[in-house]
CSV table of C-alpha atoms in Angstrom, one decimal:
chain,number,residue,atom,x,y,z
A,1,MET,CA,-33.7,25.1,18.8
A,2,LYS,CA,-36.4,24.8,21.5
A,3,ILE,CA,-36.6,27.0,24.6
A,4,ILE,CA,-38.7,25.9,27.6
A,5,LEU,CA,-39.3,28.3,30.5
A,6,TYR,CA,-40.9,27.3,33.7
A,7,GLN,CA,-41.2,28.7,37.2
A,8,SER,CA,-40.0,27.0,40.4
A,9,ASN,CA,-41.0,28.1,43.8
A,10,LEU,CA,-38.9,26.1,46.3
A,11,GLN,CA,-39.8,26.2,49.9
A,12,PHE,CA,-37.0,26.9,52.3
A,13,GLU,CA,-36.4,24.5,55.2
A,14,TYR,CA,-36.4,27.5,57.5
A,15,PRO,CA,-37.7,31.0,57.0
A,16,PHE,CA,-34.8,33.0,55.6
A,17,THR,CA,-34.3,36.5,57.0
A,18,ILE,CA,-32.0,39.2,55.8
A,19,ALA,CA,-31.9,43.0,56.2
A,20,LYS,CA,-34.5,43.4,53.6
A,21,GLY,CA,-37.1,41.0,55.0
A,22,THR,CA,-38.0,37.3,55.5
A,23,LYS,CA,-39.0,34.8,52.9
A,24,THR,CA,-40.2,31.2,53.1
A,25,HIS,CA,-40.0,30.4,49.3
A,26,GLN,CA,-37.7,31.4,46.4
A,27,PRO,CA,-39.4,32.0,43.1
A,28,SER,CA,-37.1,31.3,40.3
A,29,LEU,CA,-37.2,31.0,36.5
A,30,ILE,CA,-35.7,27.9,34.9
A,31,ILE,CA,-34.7,27.9,31.3
A,32,CYS,CA,-34.1,24.7,29.3
A,33,ILE,CA,-32.5,25.0,25.8
A,34,GLN,CA,-32.8,21.9,23.6
A,35,GLN,CA,-30.9,21.5,20.3
A,36,ASN,CA,-28.9,18.7,18.6
A,37,GLY,CA,-30.0,16.3,21.3
A,38,ILE,CA,-28.5,18.4,24.1
A,39,GLN,CA,-30.6,19.8,27.0
A,40,ALA,CA,-29.0,22.7,28.8
A,41,PHE,CA,-30.3,24.6,31.9
A,42,GLY,CA,-30.0,28.0,33.5
A,43,GLU,CA,-31.8,29.6,36.4
A,44,ALA,CA,-32.4,33.0,38.0
A,45,PRO,CA,-34.2,34.0,41.1
A,46,SER,CA,-37.0,36.6,41.2
A,47,ILE,CA,-35.9,39.2,43.8
A,48,LYS,CA,-38.5,41.7,44.9
A,49,TYR,CA,-36.2,44.4,46.1
A,50,TYR,CA,-34.5,44.5,42.7
A,51,ASN,CA,-37.9,44.7,41.0
A,52,ILE,CA,-37.3,41.6,38.9
A,53,SER,CA,-40.3,39.4,38.4
A,54,ILE,CA,-40.6,36.0,36.7
A,55,GLU,CA,-43.0,37.6,34.2
A,56,GLN,CA,-40.4,40.3,33.3
A,57,MET,CA,-37.6,37.6,32.9
A,58,VAL,CA,-39.9,35.6,30.6
A,59,ILE,CA,-40.7,38.7,28.4
A,60,ASP,CA,-37.0,39.5,28.2
A,61,ILE,CA,-35.8,36.0,27.5
A,62,LYS,CA,-38.4,35.6,24.7
A,63,LEU,CA,-37.2,39.0,23.3
A,64,ALA,CA,-33.6,38.0,23.4
A,65,THR,CA,-34.1,34.6,21.9
A,66,ALA,CA,-36.6,35.5,19.2
A,67,ASN,CA,-34.0,35.3,16.4
A,68,PHE,CA,-31.4,33.3,18.2
A,69,ASN,CA,-29.9,30.0,17.1
A,70,ILE,CA,-27.1,28.6,19.2
A,71,ALA,CA,-25.6,26.9,16.2
A,72,ASN,CA,-24.6,30.3,14.9
A,73,PHE,CA,-22.2,30.9,17.8
A,74,GLU,CA,-18.8,29.6,18.7
A,75,ASN,CA,-19.1,29.7,22.5
A,76,ALA,CA,-21.1,30.9,25.5
A,77,ALA,CA,-19.2,34.3,25.7
A,78,ASP,CA,-20.4,35.2,22.2
A,79,CYS,CA,-23.9,34.3,23.1
A,80,TRP,CA,-23.7,36.5,26.2
A,81,ALA,CA,-22.5,39.4,24.1
A,82,TYR,CA,-25.4,38.9,21.7
A,83,PHE,CA,-28.0,38.7,24.6
A,84,ASN,CA,-26.5,41.6,26.5
A,85,LYS,CA,-27.1,44.0,23.5
A,86,ILE,CA,-30.8,43.1,23.7
A,87,ILE,CA,-31.6,42.8,27.4
A,88,GLU,CA,-28.7,44.6,29.2
A,89,HIS,CA,-31.4,46.0,31.6
A,90,ASN,CA,-32.2,42.6,33.1
A,91,ASN,CA,-29.1,41.0,34.6
A,92,PHE,CA,-31.3,38.2,36.1
A,93,ALA,CA,-32.6,37.0,32.7
A,94,LEU,CA,-29.2,37.5,31.2
A,95,CYS,CA,-27.7,35.3,34.0
A,96,ALA,CA,-30.2,32.5,33.3
A,97,LEU,CA,-29.4,32.6,29.6
A,98,ASP,CA,-25.7,32.7,30.3
A,99,MET,CA,-25.9,29.6,32.5
A,100,ALA,CA,-27.8,27.7,29.9
A,101,MET,CA,-25.3,28.7,27.2
A,102,HIS,CA,-22.4,27.6,29.3
A,103,ASP,CA,-24.2,24.3,30.1
A,104,TRP,CA,-25.0,23.7,26.4
A,105,PHE,CA,-21.5,24.3,25.1
A,106,CYS,CA,-19.9,22.3,27.9
A,107,LYS,CA,-22.2,19.4,27.1
A,108,LYS,CA,-21.6,19.7,23.4
A,109,ASN,CA,-17.8,19.7,23.9
A,110,LYS,CA,-18.0,17.0,26.7
A,111,ILE,CA,-16.1,19.1,29.2
A,112,LYS,CA,-16.7,20.4,32.7
A,113,LEU,CA,-17.6,24.1,33.3
A,114,PHE,CA,-14.2,24.9,34.9
A,115,GLU,CA,-12.4,23.3,32.0
A,116,SER,CA,-14.3,25.6,29.6
A,117,PHE,CA,-12.6,28.5,31.4
A,118,GLY,CA,-9.1,26.9,31.1
A,119,ILE,CA,-9.0,26.2,34.9
A,120,GLU,CA,-7.3,23.1,36.3
A,121,TRP,CA,-9.2,22.3,39.5
A,122,LYS,CA,-7.8,19.6,41.7
A,123,ASN,CA,-9.3,20.6,45.0
A,124,ILE,CA,-12.8,21.9,44.7
A,125,PRO,CA,-13.4,24.5,47.5
A,126,ALA,CA,-16.0,23.8,50.1
A,127,THR,CA,-19.2,25.8,50.0
A,128,ASP,CA,-20.9,27.4,53.0
A,129,TYR,CA,-24.3,27.1,54.7
A,130,THR,CA,-25.8,30.5,55.1
A,131,LEU,CA,-27.4,31.4,58.4
A,132,GLY,CA,-29.9,34.3,58.1
A,133,PHE,CA,-31.1,36.4,61.0
A,134,ASP,CA,-32.5,34.1,63.7
A,135,SER,CA,-32.6,33.6,67.4
A,136,ILE,CA,-29.6,32.0,68.8
A,137,ASP,CA,-31.6,28.8,69.5
A,138,VAL,CA,-32.6,28.5,65.9
A,139,LEU,CA,-29.0,29.1,64.7
A,140,GLU,CA,-27.9,26.4,67.0
A,141,GLN,CA,-30.5,24.0,65.6
A,142,LYS,CA,-29.5,24.8,62.1
A,143,ILE,CA,-25.8,24.1,62.8
A,144,LYS,CA,-26.6,20.8,64.5
A,145,HIS,CA,-28.8,19.7,61.6
A,146,HIS,CA,-26.4,20.9,58.9
A,147,PRO,CA,-22.8,20.3,59.9
A,148,MET,CA,-20.7,22.1,57.3
A,149,PRO,CA,-17.0,23.1,57.0
A,150,ILE,CA,-18.0,26.8,56.5
A,151,TYR,CA,-20.9,28.9,57.7
A,152,LYS,CA,-21.8,32.3,56.4
A,153,ILE,CA,-23.7,34.3,59.1
A,154,LYS,CA,-25.8,37.3,58.5
A,155,LEU,CA,-25.3,39.8,61.3
A,156,GLY,CA,-26.8,43.2,62.0
A,157,LEU,CA,-29.5,42.9,64.7
A,158,GLY,CA,-27.5,44.4,67.5
A,159,ASN,CA,-26.6,41.0,69.1
A,160,GLU,CA,-23.5,40.3,67.0
A,161,GLU,CA,-21.2,39.5,69.9
A,162,LYS,CA,-23.6,37.0,71.4
A,163,VAL,CA,-24.2,35.3,68.1
A,164,LEU,CA,-20.5,35.0,67.3
A,165,GLN,CA,-19.7,33.7,70.8
A,166,LYS,CA,-22.5,31.0,70.5
A,167,ILE,CA,-21.6,30.0,67.0
A,168,THR,CA,-17.9,29.7,67.7
A,169,ALA,CA,-18.6,27.6,70.8
A,170,LEU,CA,-20.8,25.2,68.8
A,171,THR,CA,-18.5,24.6,65.8
A,172,ALA,CA,-14.9,24.7,64.8
A,173,SER,CA,-16.0,25.4,61.2
A,174,LYS,CA,-14.8,28.5,59.4
A,175,ILE,CA,-17.1,31.5,59.8
A,176,ARG,CA,-17.8,34.0,57.1
A,177,ILE,CA,-19.6,37.2,58.2
A,178,ASP,CA,-22.2,38.9,56.0
A,179,PHE,CA,-23.4,42.2,57.4
A,180,ASN,CA,-26.0,42.3,54.6
A,181,GLU,CA,-26.7,46.0,54.9
A,182,GLY,CA,-27.4,45.5,58.5
A,183,LEU,CA,-24.5,47.4,60.0
A,184,THR,CA,-22.8,50.8,59.6
A,185,ALA,CA,-19.1,51.0,58.6
A,186,ASP,CA,-18.3,52.2,62.2
A,187,ARG,CA,-20.0,49.2,63.8
A,188,PHE,CA,-18.3,46.9,61.4
A,189,ILE,CA,-14.9,48.3,62.3
A,190,GLU,CA,-15.8,48.1,66.0
A,191,LEU,CA,-16.6,44.4,65.7
């Protein structure tokens, strides 16, 4: 079994602002597992406010996979249980490994991920486009450039009513609201 780890640092189209700050790039760790002609992938982001770095994920993944051979396991859940005993302190590295394990077993068994969970999926639900904290003009620009059936909007700057009025005037799409640690419970109830 071969494990390849590499860092990705994708640039966002727009700066992305949430309650904990603004970022223009997303550093992530990509894991590739190769065995029996199968290549499987997993990924996890490096999130500063959780104190998880790429370097720490690499250390933990190397620790978790030091004596690991996927051929000794029946399924991805068994792999997760094995890894969790070793690196339970790093959910990000564990997530990347778990994704790669699911990908490997699905490819080995020639099934889709949802099938591996015993789910019958006839209508795949639509995803959303997340709108971080921005001026109303930038939010309008994003909606015009990225028409989507659903938008998730981060609110909490004190202009919630104006933002919601503008967004609902621009689109008939569904709106999901994410207060992202930006509002108190009382303000949430008020809105």
